[in-house]
mmCIF file of C-alpha atoms in Angstrom:
data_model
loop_
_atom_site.group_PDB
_atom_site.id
_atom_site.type_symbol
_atom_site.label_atom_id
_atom_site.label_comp_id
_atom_site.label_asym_id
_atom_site.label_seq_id
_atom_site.Cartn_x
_atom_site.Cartn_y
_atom_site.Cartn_z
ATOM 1 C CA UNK C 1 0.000 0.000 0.000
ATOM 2 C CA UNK C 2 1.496 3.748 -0.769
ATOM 3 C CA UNK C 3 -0.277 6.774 -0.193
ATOM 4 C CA UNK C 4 -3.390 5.637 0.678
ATOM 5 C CA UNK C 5 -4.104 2.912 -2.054
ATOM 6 C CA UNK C 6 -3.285 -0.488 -3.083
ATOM 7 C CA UNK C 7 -3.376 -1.911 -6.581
ATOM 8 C CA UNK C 8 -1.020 -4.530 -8.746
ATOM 9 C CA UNK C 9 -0.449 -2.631 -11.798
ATOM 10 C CA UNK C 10 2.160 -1.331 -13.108
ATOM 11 C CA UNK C 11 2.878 2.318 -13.265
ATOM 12 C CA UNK C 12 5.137 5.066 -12.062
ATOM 13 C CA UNK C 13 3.931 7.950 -9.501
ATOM 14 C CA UNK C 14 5.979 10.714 -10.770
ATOM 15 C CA UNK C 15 5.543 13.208 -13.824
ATOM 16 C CA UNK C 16 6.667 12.606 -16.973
ATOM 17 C CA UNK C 17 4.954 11.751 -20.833
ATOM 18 C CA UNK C 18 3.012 8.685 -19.218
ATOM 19 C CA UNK C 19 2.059 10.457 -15.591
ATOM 20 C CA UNK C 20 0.145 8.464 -13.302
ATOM 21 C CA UNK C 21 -2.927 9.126 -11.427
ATOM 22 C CA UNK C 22 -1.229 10.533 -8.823
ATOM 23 C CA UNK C 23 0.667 12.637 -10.542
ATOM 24 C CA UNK C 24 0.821 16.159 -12.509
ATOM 25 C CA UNK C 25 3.036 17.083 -15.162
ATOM 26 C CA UNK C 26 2.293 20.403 -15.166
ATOM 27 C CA UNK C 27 0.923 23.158 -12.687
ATOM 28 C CA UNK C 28 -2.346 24.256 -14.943
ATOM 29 C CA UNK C 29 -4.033 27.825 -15.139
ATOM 30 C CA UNK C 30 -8.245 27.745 -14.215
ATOM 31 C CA UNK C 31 -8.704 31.339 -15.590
ATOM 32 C CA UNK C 32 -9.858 31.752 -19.006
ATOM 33 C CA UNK C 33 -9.168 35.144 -20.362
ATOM 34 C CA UNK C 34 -11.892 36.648 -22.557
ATOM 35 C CA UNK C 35 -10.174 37.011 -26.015
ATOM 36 C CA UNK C 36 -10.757 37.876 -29.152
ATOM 37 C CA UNK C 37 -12.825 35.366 -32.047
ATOM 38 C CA UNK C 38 -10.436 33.328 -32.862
ATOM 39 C CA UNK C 39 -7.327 34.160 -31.018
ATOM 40 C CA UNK C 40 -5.956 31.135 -28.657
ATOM 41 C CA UNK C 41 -4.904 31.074 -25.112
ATOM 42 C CA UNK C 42 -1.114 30.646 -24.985
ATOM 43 C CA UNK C 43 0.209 27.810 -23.870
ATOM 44 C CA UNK C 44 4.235 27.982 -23.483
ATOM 45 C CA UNK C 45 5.124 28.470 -19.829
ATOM 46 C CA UNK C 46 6.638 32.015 -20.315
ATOM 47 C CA UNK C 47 2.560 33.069 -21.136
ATOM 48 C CA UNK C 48 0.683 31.144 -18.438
ATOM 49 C CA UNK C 49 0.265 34.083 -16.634
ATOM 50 C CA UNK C 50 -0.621 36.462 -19.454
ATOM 51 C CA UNK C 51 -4.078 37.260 -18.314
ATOM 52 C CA UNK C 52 -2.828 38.310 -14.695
ATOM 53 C CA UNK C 53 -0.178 40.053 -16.724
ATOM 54 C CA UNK C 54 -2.796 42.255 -18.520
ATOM 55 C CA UNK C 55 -5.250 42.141 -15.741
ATOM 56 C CA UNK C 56 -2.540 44.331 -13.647
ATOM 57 C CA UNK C 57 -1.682 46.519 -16.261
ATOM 58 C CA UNK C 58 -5.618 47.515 -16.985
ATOM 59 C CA UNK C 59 -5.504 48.112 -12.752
ATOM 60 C CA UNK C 60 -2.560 50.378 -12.858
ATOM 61 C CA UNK C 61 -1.957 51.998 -15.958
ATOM 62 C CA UNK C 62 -4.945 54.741 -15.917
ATOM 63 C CA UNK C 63 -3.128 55.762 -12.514
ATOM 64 C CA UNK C 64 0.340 55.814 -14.061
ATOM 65 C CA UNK C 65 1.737 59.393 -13.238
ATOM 66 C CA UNK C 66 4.080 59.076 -16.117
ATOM 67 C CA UNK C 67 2.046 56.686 -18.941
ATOM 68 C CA UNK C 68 5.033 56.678 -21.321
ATOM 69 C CA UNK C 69 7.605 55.203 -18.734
ATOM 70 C CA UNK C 70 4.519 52.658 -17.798
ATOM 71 C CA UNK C 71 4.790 51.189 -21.324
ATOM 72 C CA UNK C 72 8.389 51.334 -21.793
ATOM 73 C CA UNK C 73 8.023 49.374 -18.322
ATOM 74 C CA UNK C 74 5.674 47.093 -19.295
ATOM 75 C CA UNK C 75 7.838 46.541 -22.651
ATOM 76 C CA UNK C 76 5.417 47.681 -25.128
ATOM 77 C CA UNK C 77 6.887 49.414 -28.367
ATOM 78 C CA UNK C 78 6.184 52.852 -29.566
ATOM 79 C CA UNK C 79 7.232 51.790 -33.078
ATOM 80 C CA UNK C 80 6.973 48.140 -33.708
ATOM 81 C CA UNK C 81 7.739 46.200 -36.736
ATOM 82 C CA UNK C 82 5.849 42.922 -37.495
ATOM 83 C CA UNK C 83 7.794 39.512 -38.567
ATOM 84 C CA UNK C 84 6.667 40.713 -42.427
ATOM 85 C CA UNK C 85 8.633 44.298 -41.401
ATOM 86 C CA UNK C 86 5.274 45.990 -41.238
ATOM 87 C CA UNK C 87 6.303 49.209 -38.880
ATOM 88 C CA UNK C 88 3.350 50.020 -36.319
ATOM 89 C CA UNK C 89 2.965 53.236 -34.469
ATOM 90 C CA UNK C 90 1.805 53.398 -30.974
ATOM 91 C CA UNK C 91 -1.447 55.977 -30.903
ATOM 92 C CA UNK C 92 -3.650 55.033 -27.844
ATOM 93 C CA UNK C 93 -4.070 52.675 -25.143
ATOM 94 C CA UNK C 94 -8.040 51.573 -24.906
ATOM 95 C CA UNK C 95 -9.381 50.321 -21.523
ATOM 96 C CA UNK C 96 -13.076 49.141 -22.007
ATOM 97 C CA UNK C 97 -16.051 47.808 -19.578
ATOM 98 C CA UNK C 98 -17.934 45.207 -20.823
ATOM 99 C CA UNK C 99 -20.922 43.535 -18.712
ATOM 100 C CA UNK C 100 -22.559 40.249 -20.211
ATOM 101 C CA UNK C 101 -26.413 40.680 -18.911
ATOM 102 C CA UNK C 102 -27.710 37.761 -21.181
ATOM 103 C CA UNK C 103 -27.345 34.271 -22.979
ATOM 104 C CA UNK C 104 -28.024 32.865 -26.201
ATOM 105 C CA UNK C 105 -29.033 28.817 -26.542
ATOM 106 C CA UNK C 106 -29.238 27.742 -29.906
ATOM 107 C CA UNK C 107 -32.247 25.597 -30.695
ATOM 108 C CA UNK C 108 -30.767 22.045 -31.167
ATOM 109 C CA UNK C 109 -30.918 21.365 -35.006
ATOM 110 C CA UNK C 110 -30.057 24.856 -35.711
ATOM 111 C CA UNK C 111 -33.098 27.275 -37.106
ATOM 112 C CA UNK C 112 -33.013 29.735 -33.989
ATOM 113 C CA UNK C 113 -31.828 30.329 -30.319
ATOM 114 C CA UNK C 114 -33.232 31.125 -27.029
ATOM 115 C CA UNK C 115 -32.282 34.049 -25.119
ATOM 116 C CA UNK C 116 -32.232 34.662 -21.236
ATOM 117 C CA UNK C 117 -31.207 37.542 -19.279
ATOM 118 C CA UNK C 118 -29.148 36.788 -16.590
ATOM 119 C CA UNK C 119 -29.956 37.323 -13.082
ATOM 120 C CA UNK C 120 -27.917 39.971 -10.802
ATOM 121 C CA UNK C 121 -25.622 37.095 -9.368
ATOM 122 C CA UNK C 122 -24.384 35.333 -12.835
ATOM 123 C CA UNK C 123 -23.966 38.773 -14.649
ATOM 124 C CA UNK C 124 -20.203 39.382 -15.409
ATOM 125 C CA UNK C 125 -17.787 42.141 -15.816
ATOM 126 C CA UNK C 126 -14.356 42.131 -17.831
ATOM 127 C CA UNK C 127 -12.478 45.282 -18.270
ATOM 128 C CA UNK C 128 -10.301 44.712 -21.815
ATOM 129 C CA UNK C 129 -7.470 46.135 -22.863
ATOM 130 C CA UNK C 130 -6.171 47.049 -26.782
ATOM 131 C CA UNK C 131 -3.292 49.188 -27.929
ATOM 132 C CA UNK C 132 -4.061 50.785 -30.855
ATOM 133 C CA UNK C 133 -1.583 50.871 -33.497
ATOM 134 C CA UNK C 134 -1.361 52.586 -36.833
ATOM 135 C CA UNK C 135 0.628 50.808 -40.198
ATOM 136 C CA UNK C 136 0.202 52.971 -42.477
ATOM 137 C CA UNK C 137 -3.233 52.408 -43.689
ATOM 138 C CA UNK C 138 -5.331 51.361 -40.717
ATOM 139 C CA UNK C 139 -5.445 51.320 -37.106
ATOM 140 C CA UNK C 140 -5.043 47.688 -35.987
ATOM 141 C CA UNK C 141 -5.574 46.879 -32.198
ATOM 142 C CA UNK C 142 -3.357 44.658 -30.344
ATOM 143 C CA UNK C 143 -3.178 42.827 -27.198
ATOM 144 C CA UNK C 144 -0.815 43.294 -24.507
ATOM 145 C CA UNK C 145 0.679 40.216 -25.483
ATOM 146 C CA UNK C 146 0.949 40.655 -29.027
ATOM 147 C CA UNK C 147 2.445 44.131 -28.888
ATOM 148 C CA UNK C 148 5.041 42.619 -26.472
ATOM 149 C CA UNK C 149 6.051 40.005 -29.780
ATOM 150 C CA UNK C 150 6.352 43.451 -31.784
ATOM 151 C CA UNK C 151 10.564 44.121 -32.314
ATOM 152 C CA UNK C 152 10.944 47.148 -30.822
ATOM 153 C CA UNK C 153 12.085 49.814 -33.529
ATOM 154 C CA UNK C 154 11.303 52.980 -31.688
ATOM 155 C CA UNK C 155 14.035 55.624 -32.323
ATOM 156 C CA UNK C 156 16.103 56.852 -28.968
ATOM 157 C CA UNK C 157 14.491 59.871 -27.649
#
């Protein structure tokens, strides 16, 4: 008997490709940020945290005494240049509110949906965060995280 169990087959209690019941590989991450259609939750280890990451920045920037030094800071470029050398110019930093107050079932089979509004205690509230950038032709709006993949190109001041 170990650790409160006793069984005759064969396996190992200890991470790895073929972890056990008893075991984790990895420590895992319950939040689910709210992103954009289509964009994906990262999953490398250096962005497990990227929604706390943001989350703190949304808290603290709009009370930053000195906003630039905040993004330099927080390691977001002023002029940016995408993997296809597409330069991007920092214009604005958007906080929003958003507040879901109903849901939408679709009729099984397709051919409609049902909608409820929630009640006070299963509303929700997400504040979001874009930085909007300009390349040339259009102002495209980027994530903390994906500004942060931008190579910084911003001239020395």
């Amino acid at each position: 008997m170990h650790l409160g169990h006793d069984h005759d087959h064969p396996h190992h209690h200890h991470g790895g490709a073929n972890a056990g019941h008893n075991s984790r590989t990895s420590a895992s991450q319950w939040q689910t940020p709210h992103l954009p259609p289509g964009q994906k939750v990262a999953s490398g280890p250096e962005e497990a945290d990227v929604d706390l990451v943001e989350e703190a920045f949304i808290a603290s920037f709009p009370d930053a005494a000195d906003p630039t030094s905040f993004l330099r800071l927080a390691g977001v470029p002023f002029v940016g240049e995408t993997g296809d050398g597409t330069k991007l110019h920092l214009l604005r930093v958007e906080i929003g509110q958003t507040t879901d107050i109903g849901t939408l079932t679709p009729h099984v089979g397709g051919g409609g949906h049902r909608y409820d509004p929630l009640p006070a205690k299963l509303t929700s509230q997400r504040r979001t965060l874009a930085l909007a950038y300009f390349d040339g032709a259009a102002i495209l709006r980027l994530s903390l995280a994906e500004a942060r993949t931008l190579t910084n190109v911003t001239p020395p001041v």
